[in-house]
mmCIF file of C-alpha atoms and ligand atoms in Angstrom:
data_model
loop_
_atom_site.group_PDB
_atom_site.id
_atom_site.type_symbol
_atom_site.label_atom_id
_atom_site.label_comp_id
_atom_site.label_asym_id
_atom_site.label_seq_id
_atom_site.Cartn_x
_atom_site.Cartn_y
_atom_site.Cartn_z
ATOM 1 C CA MET A 39 12.843 6.745 19.876
ATOM 2 C CA HIS A 40 11.993 3.108 19.124
ATOM 3 C CA ASN A 41 14.681 1.840 21.479
ATOM 4 C CA ALA A 42 13.381 4.157 24.238
ATOM 5 C CA ALA A 43 9.893 2.678 23.782
ATOM 6 C CA LEU A 44 11.292 -0.884 23.747
ATOM 7 C CA ALA A 45 13.245 -0.219 26.953
ATOM 8 C CA GLY A 46 9.997 0.960 28.561
ATOM 9 C CA LEU A 47 8.121 -2.136 27.371
ATOM 10 C CA ALA A 48 10.897 -4.413 28.650
ATOM 11 C CA GLY A 49 10.164 -3.085 32.157
ATOM 12 C CA THR A 50 6.843 -4.951 32.202
ATOM 13 C CA ASP A 51 7.374 -7.644 29.540
ATOM 14 C CA VAL A 52 10.760 -9.338 29.533
ATOM 15 C CA ARG A 53 10.356 -10.472 25.879
ATOM 16 C CA TYR A 54 11.180 -6.930 24.747
ATOM 17 C CA ALA A 55 14.514 -6.862 26.582
ATOM 18 C CA ALA A 56 16.127 -8.511 23.526
ATOM 19 C CA TRP A 57 14.378 -6.290 20.920
ATOM 20 C CA ARG A 58 16.476 -3.609 19.203
ATOM 21 C CA TYR A 59 15.836 -1.060 16.452
ATOM 22 C CA HIS A 60 18.869 -0.509 14.194
ATOM 23 C CA ALA A 61 19.552 1.959 11.357
ATOM 24 C CA PHE A 62 21.096 0.716 8.104
ATOM 25 C CA ASP A 63 22.290 2.593 5.048
ATOM 26 C CA ILE A 64 21.258 0.540 2.034
ATOM 27 C CA ALA A 65 21.820 1.482 -1.598
ATOM 28 C CA PRO A 66 18.592 1.288 -3.632
ATOM 29 C CA SER A 67 20.123 -1.396 -5.881
ATOM 30 C CA ASP A 68 20.791 -3.568 -2.786
ATOM 31 C CA LEU A 69 17.244 -3.324 -1.407
ATOM 32 C CA PRO A 70 15.909 -6.688 -2.744
ATOM 33 C CA ALA A 71 18.927 -8.589 -1.332
ATOM 34 C CA ALA A 72 18.777 -6.628 1.939
ATOM 35 C CA LEU A 73 15.089 -7.481 2.483
ATOM 36 C CA ASP A 74 15.794 -11.195 1.854
ATOM 37 C CA ARG A 75 18.772 -11.135 4.203
ATOM 38 C CA MET A 76 16.905 -9.326 6.976
ATOM 39 C CA GLY A 77 14.080 -11.853 6.649
ATOM 40 C CA ALA A 78 16.547 -14.733 6.917
ATOM 41 C CA LEU A 79 18.196 -13.117 9.953
ATOM 42 C CA GLY A 80 14.862 -13.030 11.794
ATOM 43 C CA PHE A 81 13.986 -9.328 11.604
ATOM 44 C CA ARG A 82 10.371 -8.843 12.741
ATOM 45 C CA GLY A 83 9.874 -5.569 10.918
ATOM 46 C CA ILE A 84 11.482 -2.772 8.947
ATOM 47 C CA ASN A 85 10.890 0.941 8.424
ATOM 48 C CA LEU A 86 11.880 2.379 5.076
ATOM 49 C CA THR A 87 12.632 5.909 4.035
ATOM 50 C CA VAL A 88 13.082 7.705 0.709
ATOM 51 C CA PRO A 89 13.676 6.293 -1.954
ATOM 52 C CA HIS A 90 13.078 2.773 -0.589
ATOM 53 C CA LYS A 91 9.453 3.506 0.317
ATOM 54 C CA VAL A 92 8.385 3.456 -3.323
ATOM 55 C CA LEU A 93 10.855 0.786 -4.525
ATOM 56 C CA ALA A 94 9.672 -1.680 -1.863
ATOM 57 C CA MET A 95 6.101 -1.597 -3.236
ATOM 58 C CA GLU A 96 7.357 -4.020 -5.892
ATOM 59 C CA LEU A 97 9.139 -6.243 -3.356
ATOM 60 C CA VAL A 98 6.440 -6.954 -0.756
ATOM 61 C CA SER A 99 4.328 -10.098 -0.941
ATOM 62 C CA ARG A 100 1.229 -8.138 0.163
ATOM 63 C CA ALA A 101 0.395 -4.464 0.671
ATOM 64 C CA ASP A 102 -2.708 -2.930 2.291
ATOM 65 C CA ARG A 103 -4.903 -0.022 1.247
ATOM 66 C CA GLU A 104 -2.871 2.596 3.154
ATOM 67 C CA ALA A 105 0.209 1.580 1.159
ATOM 68 C CA ALA A 106 -1.631 1.394 -2.162
ATOM 69 C CA ASP A 107 -3.241 4.838 -1.670
ATOM 70 C CA ALA A 108 0.092 6.406 -0.679
ATOM 71 C CA GLY A 109 1.955 4.555 -3.471
ATOM 72 C CA ALA A 110 4.616 3.714 -0.890
ATOM 73 C CA VAL A 111 5.366 1.466 2.101
ATOM 74 C CA ASN A 112 7.154 2.791 5.173
ATOM 75 C CA THR A 113 6.550 -0.266 7.386
ATOM 76 C CA LEU A 114 7.202 -3.941 6.680
ATOM 77 C CA LEU A 115 6.148 -6.912 8.825
ATOM 78 C CA ARG A 116 7.631 -10.376 8.292
ATOM 79 C CA GLU A 117 4.938 -12.767 7.093
ATOM 80 C CA GLY A 118 6.050 -16.319 6.201
ATOM 81 C CA ASP A 119 8.804 -16.039 3.592
ATOM 82 C CA GLY A 120 7.878 -12.508 2.571
ATOM 83 C CA TRP A 121 7.059 -9.033 3.787
ATOM 84 C CA PHE A 122 3.663 -7.436 4.370
ATOM 85 C CA GLY A 123 3.828 -3.717 3.554
ATOM 86 C CA THR A 124 1.792 -0.868 4.978
ATOM 87 C CA ASN A 125 2.143 2.883 5.407
ATOM 88 C CA THR A 126 1.808 4.637 8.772
ATOM 89 C CA ASP A 127 2.647 8.164 7.530
ATOM 90 C CA GLY A 128 -1.028 9.078 7.083
ATOM 91 C CA TYR A 129 -1.856 7.890 10.602
ATOM 92 C CA GLY A 130 1.157 9.820 11.937
ATOM 93 C CA LEU A 131 0.078 13.011 10.180
ATOM 94 C CA SER A 132 -3.485 12.790 11.439
ATOM 95 C CA ALA A 133 -2.398 11.976 15.006
ATOM 96 C CA GLY A 134 0.296 14.688 15.016
ATOM 97 C CA ILE A 135 -2.141 17.360 13.819
ATOM 98 C CA ARG A 136 -4.755 16.297 16.350
ATOM 99 C CA GLU A 137 -2.254 16.250 19.216
ATOM 100 C CA ASP A 138 -0.378 19.474 18.455
ATOM 101 C CA LEU A 139 -3.087 21.636 16.879
ATOM 102 C CA GLY A 140 -6.305 20.092 18.226
ATOM 103 C CA ILE A 141 -7.631 19.788 14.662
ATOM 104 C CA ALA A 142 -9.344 16.775 13.067
ATOM 105 C CA LEU A 143 -8.785 16.328 9.324
ATOM 106 C CA ALA A 144 -12.422 15.201 9.025
ATOM 107 C CA GLY A 145 -14.498 18.214 7.984
ATOM 108 C CA SER A 146 -11.498 20.572 7.598
ATOM 109 C CA PRO A 147 -10.659 22.428 4.399
ATOM 110 C CA VAL A 148 -7.007 21.498 3.710
ATOM 111 C CA VAL A 149 -4.252 23.009 1.564
ATOM 112 C CA ILE A 150 -1.239 20.750 0.907
ATOM 113 C CA LEU A 151 1.997 22.377 -0.258
ATOM 114 C CA GLY A 152 4.081 19.922 -2.300
ATOM 115 C CA ALA A 153 3.492 17.016 -4.658
ATOM 116 C CA GLY A 154 6.180 14.482 -3.706
ATOM 117 C CA GLY A 155 5.863 11.265 -1.696
ATOM 118 C CA ALA A 156 4.899 12.936 1.592
ATOM 119 C CA ALA A 157 2.262 15.075 -0.149
ATOM 120 C CA ARG A 158 0.741 11.991 -1.741
ATOM 121 C CA ALA A 159 0.489 10.194 1.615
ATOM 122 C CA ALA A 160 -0.975 13.377 3.163
ATOM 123 C CA ALA A 161 -3.520 13.815 0.367
ATOM 124 C CA ALA A 162 -4.608 10.177 0.651
ATOM 125 C CA GLU A 163 -5.021 10.574 4.436
ATOM 126 C CA CYS A 164 -7.013 13.829 4.137
ATOM 127 C CA LEU A 165 -9.395 12.211 1.645
ATOM 128 C CA ARG A 166 -9.687 9.002 3.668
ATOM 129 C CA ALA A 167 -10.424 11.057 6.818
ATOM 130 C CA GLY A 168 -13.125 13.038 4.982
ATOM 131 C CA CYS A 169 -11.669 16.549 4.736
ATOM 132 C CA ALA A 170 -14.145 19.187 3.495
ATOM 133 C CA GLU A 171 -12.078 20.192 0.450
ATOM 134 C CA LEU A 172 -8.496 19.622 -0.662
ATOM 135 C CA TRP A 173 -6.247 22.103 -2.474
ATOM 136 C CA ILE A 174 -2.756 21.153 -3.616
ATOM 137 C CA ALA A 175 -0.002 23.576 -4.626
ATOM 138 C CA ASN A 176 3.401 22.707 -6.052
ATOM 139 C CA ARG A 177 6.315 24.571 -7.616
ATOM 140 C CA THR A 178 6.486 22.172 -10.579
ATOM 141 C CA ARG A 179 3.165 21.975 -12.391
ATOM 142 C CA LYS A 180 3.813 18.599 -14.035
ATOM 143 C CA ARG A 181 4.393 16.884 -10.695
ATOM 144 C CA LEU A 182 1.236 18.504 -9.314
ATOM 145 C CA GLU A 183 -0.811 17.201 -12.232
ATOM 146 C CA SER A 184 0.577 13.716 -11.795
ATOM 147 C CA LEU A 185 -0.375 13.759 -8.078
ATOM 148 C CA LEU A 186 -3.882 15.042 -8.850
ATOM 149 C CA GLU A 187 -4.364 12.230 -11.358
ATOM 150 C CA ARG A 188 -3.314 9.636 -8.769
ATOM 151 C CA ILE A 189 -5.427 10.868 -5.867
ATOM 152 C CA THR A 190 -8.618 11.949 -7.677
ATOM 153 C CA PRO A 191 -9.960 8.353 -7.636
ATOM 154 C CA LEU A 192 -9.781 8.503 -3.806
ATOM 155 C CA ALA A 193 -11.814 11.744 -3.558
ATOM 156 C CA LYS A 194 -15.318 10.187 -3.518
ATOM 157 C CA GLY A 195 -17.069 13.522 -3.966
ATOM 158 C CA ILE A 196 -14.627 15.687 -1.966
ATOM 159 C CA PRO A 197 -13.567 18.658 -4.139
ATOM 160 C CA VAL A 198 -9.857 18.441 -5.073
ATOM 161 C CA ARG A 199 -8.302 21.531 -6.667
ATOM 162 C CA ALA A 200 -4.935 22.642 -7.989
ATOM 163 C CA LEU A 201 -3.502 25.837 -6.553
ATOM 164 C CA ASP A 202 -0.791 28.152 -7.845
ATOM 165 C CA PRO A 203 1.498 28.686 -4.802
ATOM 166 C CA GLY A 204 1.974 32.371 -5.711
ATOM 167 C CA ARG A 205 -1.739 33.177 -6.052
ATOM 168 C CA ARG A 206 -4.633 33.924 -3.681
ATOM 169 C CA PRO A 207 -6.810 30.771 -3.650
ATOM 170 C CA ALA A 208 -10.177 32.086 -4.909
ATOM 171 C CA GLY A 209 -12.943 30.041 -3.291
ATOM 172 C CA LEU A 210 -10.935 28.450 -0.477
ATOM 173 C CA ALA A 211 -13.219 28.060 2.555
ATOM 174 C CA LYS A 212 -12.317 29.981 5.742
ATOM 175 C CA GLY A 213 -10.702 27.979 8.544
ATOM 176 C CA ALA A 214 -8.374 25.959 6.313
ATOM 177 C CA LEU A 215 -5.412 23.962 7.561
ATOM 178 C CA VAL A 216 -2.177 24.366 5.554
ATOM 179 C CA ILE A 217 0.125 21.315 5.537
ATOM 180 C CA ASN A 218 3.673 21.801 4.297
ATOM 181 C CA ALA A 219 4.798 18.599 2.565
ATOM 182 C CA THR A 220 7.622 20.252 0.609
ATOM 183 C CA SER A 221 11.256 20.030 1.621
ATOM 184 C CA ALA A 222 11.537 23.849 1.466
ATOM 185 C CA GLY A 223 12.779 24.794 4.938
ATOM 186 C CA LEU A 224 14.888 21.694 5.586
ATOM 187 C CA ARG A 225 17.930 23.920 5.215
ATOM 188 C CA GLU A 226 18.056 26.678 7.824
ATOM 189 C CA GLY A 227 16.871 30.047 6.429
ATOM 190 C CA GLU A 228 15.431 28.572 3.192
ATOM 191 C CA PRO A 229 12.457 30.605 1.860
ATOM 192 C CA ALA A 230 8.929 29.440 2.662
ATOM 193 C CA PRO A 231 7.104 27.496 -0.094
ATOM 194 C CA ALA A 232 4.069 29.852 0.091
ATOM 195 C CA ASP A 233 2.990 33.268 1.352
ATOM 196 C CA LEU A 234 0.459 32.595 4.116
ATOM 197 C CA ALA A 235 -0.854 36.175 3.879
ATOM 198 C CA LEU A 236 -2.529 35.100 0.603
ATOM 199 C CA PHE A 237 -4.738 32.577 2.442
ATOM 200 C CA PRO A 238 -7.658 34.233 4.236
ATOM 201 C CA GLY A 239 -8.725 33.096 7.728
ATOM 202 C CA LEU A 240 -6.435 30.108 8.158
ATOM 203 C CA ALA A 241 -7.103 27.823 11.126
ATOM 204 C CA ALA A 242 -3.526 26.518 11.455
ATOM 205 C CA VAL A 243 -0.297 25.509 9.731
ATOM 206 C CA TYR A 244 1.335 22.099 10.064
ATOM 207 C CA ASP A 245 4.893 21.841 8.758
ATOM 208 C CA MET A 246 6.078 18.239 8.277
ATOM 209 C CA ILE A 247 9.665 19.445 8.759
ATOM 210 C CA TYR A 248 10.888 18.922 12.339
ATOM 211 C CA ASN A 249 14.612 19.624 11.898
ATOM 212 C CA PRO A 250 15.118 22.592 12.079
ATOM 213 C CA PRO A 251 12.251 22.893 14.576
ATOM 214 C CA ALA A 252 11.011 26.212 13.138
ATOM 215 C CA THR A 253 10.919 26.951 9.409
ATOM 216 C CA ARG A 254 10.256 30.289 7.713
ATOM 217 C CA LEU A 255 6.709 29.084 7.044
ATOM 218 C CA LEU A 256 6.107 28.576 10.778
ATOM 219 C CA GLY A 257 7.711 31.999 11.353
ATOM 220 C CA GLN A 258 5.155 33.556 8.963
ATOM 221 C CA ALA A 259 2.341 31.763 10.801
ATOM 222 C CA ARG A 260 3.551 33.142 14.137
ATOM 223 C CA GLU A 261 3.733 36.693 12.738
ATOM 224 C CA LEU A 262 0.202 36.387 11.380
ATOM 225 C CA GLY A 263 -1.119 34.962 14.663
ATOM 226 C CA ILE A 264 -1.948 31.580 13.125
ATOM 227 C CA PRO A 265 -1.359 28.474 15.299
ATOM 228 C CA GLY A 266 1.466 26.315 13.944
ATOM 229 C CA ALA A 267 3.252 23.045 14.692
ATOM 230 C CA ASN A 268 6.215 21.215 13.245
ATOM 231 C CA GLY A 269 6.359 17.577 12.083
ATOM 232 C CA LEU A 270 7.777 15.995 15.228
ATOM 233 C CA GLY A 271 4.370 14.619 16.196
ATOM 234 C CA MET A 272 3.979 13.026 12.755
ATOM 235 C CA LEU A 273 7.408 11.422 13.056
ATOM 236 C CA VAL A 274 6.583 10.069 16.515
ATOM 237 C CA HIS A 275 3.113 8.767 15.708
ATOM 238 C CA GLN A 276 4.089 7.049 12.447
ATOM 239 C CA GLY A 277 6.876 5.360 14.427
ATOM 240 C CA ALA A 278 4.575 4.378 17.301
ATOM 241 C CA LYS A 279 2.107 2.886 14.798
ATOM 242 C CA SER A 280 4.915 0.831 13.202
ATOM 243 C CA LEU A 281 5.900 -0.447 16.637
ATOM 244 C CA GLU A 282 2.256 -1.372 17.258
ATOM 245 C CA ILE A 283 2.255 -3.427 14.056
ATOM 246 C CA TRP A 284 5.369 -5.331 15.177
ATOM 247 C CA THR A 285 4.523 -5.754 18.882
ATOM 248 C CA GLY A 286 0.736 -5.493 19.206
ATOM 249 C CA VAL A 287 1.223 -2.760 21.865
ATOM 250 C CA SER A 288 -0.998 0.242 21.116
ATOM 251 C CA ALA A 289 0.679 3.290 19.561
ATOM 252 C CA ALA A 290 -0.990 5.506 22.179
ATOM 253 C CA GLU A 291 0.908 3.647 24.901
ATOM 254 C CA THR A 292 4.409 4.015 23.420
ATOM 255 C CA ALA A 293 4.093 7.465 21.766
ATOM 256 C CA PRO A 294 4.911 9.571 24.880
ATOM 257 C CA ALA A 295 8.263 7.798 25.495
ATOM 258 C CA MET A 296 9.067 8.010 21.782
ATOM 259 C CA ARG A 297 8.284 11.725 21.697
ATOM 260 C CA ALA A 298 10.471 12.443 24.712
ATOM 261 C CA ALA A 299 13.380 10.476 23.182
ATOM 262 C CA ALA A 300 13.017 12.122 19.748
ATOM 263 C CA ALA A 301 12.791 15.627 21.225
ATOM 264 C CA LYS A 302 15.910 14.965 23.325
ATOM 265 C CA ALA A 303 17.861 13.563 20.350
ATOM 266 C CA LEU A 304 16.915 16.596 18.234
ATOM 267 C CA GLY A 305 17.953 18.997 20.995
ATOM 268 C CA TYR A 306 14.468 20.581 21.348
HETATM 269 P P1 NAP B 428 10.050 14.615 -2.281
HETATM 270 O O1 NAP B 428 9.274 13.449 -2.790
HETATM 271 O O2 NAP B 428 11.449 14.828 -2.732
HETATM 272 O O3 NAP B 428 9.190 15.955 -2.634
HETATM 273 C C1 NAP B 428 9.720 17.228 -2.338
HETATM 274 C C2 NAP B 428 8.643 18.293 -2.577
HETATM 275 O O4 NAP B 428 9.169 19.535 -2.115
HETATM 276 C C3 NAP B 428 8.267 18.497 -4.040
HETATM 277 O O5 NAP B 428 6.901 18.816 -4.105
HETATM 278 C C4 NAP B 428 9.149 19.695 -4.424
HETATM 279 O O6 NAP B 428 8.593 20.463 -5.478
HETATM 280 C C5 NAP B 428 9.064 20.500 -3.164
HETATM 281 N N1 NAP B 428 10.168 21.456 -3.020
HETATM 282 C C6 NAP B 428 11.481 21.181 -2.817
HETATM 283 N N2 NAP B 428 12.194 22.307 -2.687
HETATM 284 C C7 NAP B 428 11.310 23.327 -2.823
HETATM 285 C C8 NAP B 428 11.428 24.753 -2.781
HETATM 286 N N3 NAP B 428 12.624 25.347 -2.568
HETATM 287 N N4 NAP B 428 10.309 25.498 -2.947
HETATM 288 C C9 NAP B 428 9.114 24.910 -3.130
HETATM 289 N N5 NAP B 428 8.920 23.574 -3.191
HETATM 290 C C10 NAP B 428 10.018 22.795 -3.030
HETATM 291 O O7 NAP B 428 10.124 14.599 -0.680
HETATM 292 P P2 NAP B 428 9.078 13.933 0.350
HETATM 293 O O8 NAP B 428 9.502 12.575 0.686
HETATM 294 O O9 NAP B 428 7.699 14.160 -0.186
HETATM 295 O O10 NAP B 428 9.321 14.825 1.662
HETATM 296 C C11 NAP B 428 8.898 16.176 1.721
HETATM 297 C C12 NAP B 428 9.131 16.743 3.110
HETATM 298 O O11 NAP B 428 8.313 16.078 4.086
HETATM 299 C C13 NAP B 428 10.568 16.612 3.596
HETATM 300 O O12 NAP B 428 10.921 17.808 4.229
HETATM 301 C C14 NAP B 428 10.507 15.490 4.611
HETATM 302 O O13 NAP B 428 11.506 15.623 5.605
HETATM 303 C C15 NAP B 428 9.117 15.716 5.203
HETATM 304 N N6 NAP B 428 8.550 14.486 5.810
HETATM 305 C C16 NAP B 428 8.331 14.498 7.161
HETATM 306 C C17 NAP B 428 7.792 13.381 7.771
HETATM 307 C C18 NAP B 428 7.555 13.389 9.253
HETATM 308 O O14 NAP B 428 7.405 12.316 9.833
HETATM 309 N N7 NAP B 428 7.459 14.539 9.884
HETATM 310 C C19 NAP B 428 7.475 12.247 7.007
HETATM 311 C C20 NAP B 428 7.707 12.284 5.622
HETATM 312 C C21 NAP B 428 8.244 13.414 5.036
HETATM 313 P P3 NAP B 428 8.987 20.175 -7.030
HETATM 314 O O15 NAP B 428 8.068 19.089 -7.481
HETATM 315 O O16 NAP B 428 8.743 21.480 -7.656
HETATM 316 O O17 NAP B 428 10.441 19.771 -7.024
#
């Protein structure tokens, strides 16, 4: 999707004709050497995925608030002899939800399923955006508690509550948005991480998983008549924001070409 956007940009600005986005498989133990080498080779920027997102926090020369709040960097920009690190996942989530569900995180009650890296970035974004209340559910209690401890300092008065995924959330406001940040559903036919019938009056369900395009959780939402969307928009918008950081071209301008390319590649 990045190369599709770059090809589009090259049509009006010849500088981008030589820009390419490549994928590399790098072992975690090789990450420090790989970042040095890519810097020396003249790479302008890098995207990182699991587990490099967290490891790279220790390797950047500077990280911003988005990265610090998420505890991870997914985007690096070459700065002098080092790398500046930021995180565009929160932006991508917010933009994807707005585009596909017409919902703003600001003022919404939100339930996050999961307590891994994606859930942490999502929780930080919901709090930064000013959600009305935030509930987090996870299969493993210890991981949930660790996430709550990390994000509570970001709450600034917004209620943050733990939720047992198998229980009815007593006190959850009507009109909540459920965000699936677990990997349950990545494998076709895998059970949903929660029973949506337990949540009264949901506004919508956003599943970060985009491959397969429809998980069991989204199937439940459809059966219950609740609007739902998968994570393709998040993928596209976090990518468009990274490209903006490297090129200065606004994410809104490149996102449509990136979405079309990603949807085609995924066979949607
Ligand atoms: P992670 O750090 O490994 O966390 C995985 C989470 O999923 C944990 O909370 C884990 O719970 C939970 N989980 C796994 N299997 C489960 C099951 N069968 N039932 C219930 N919970 C289960 O992974 P991550 O990096 O946060 O990624 C999570 C998901 O978000 C992945 O599907 C990833 O593809 C997606 N994602 C999408 C985008 C996008 O752009 N759309 C961006 C980032 C991530 P335990 O703690 O109990 O193990």
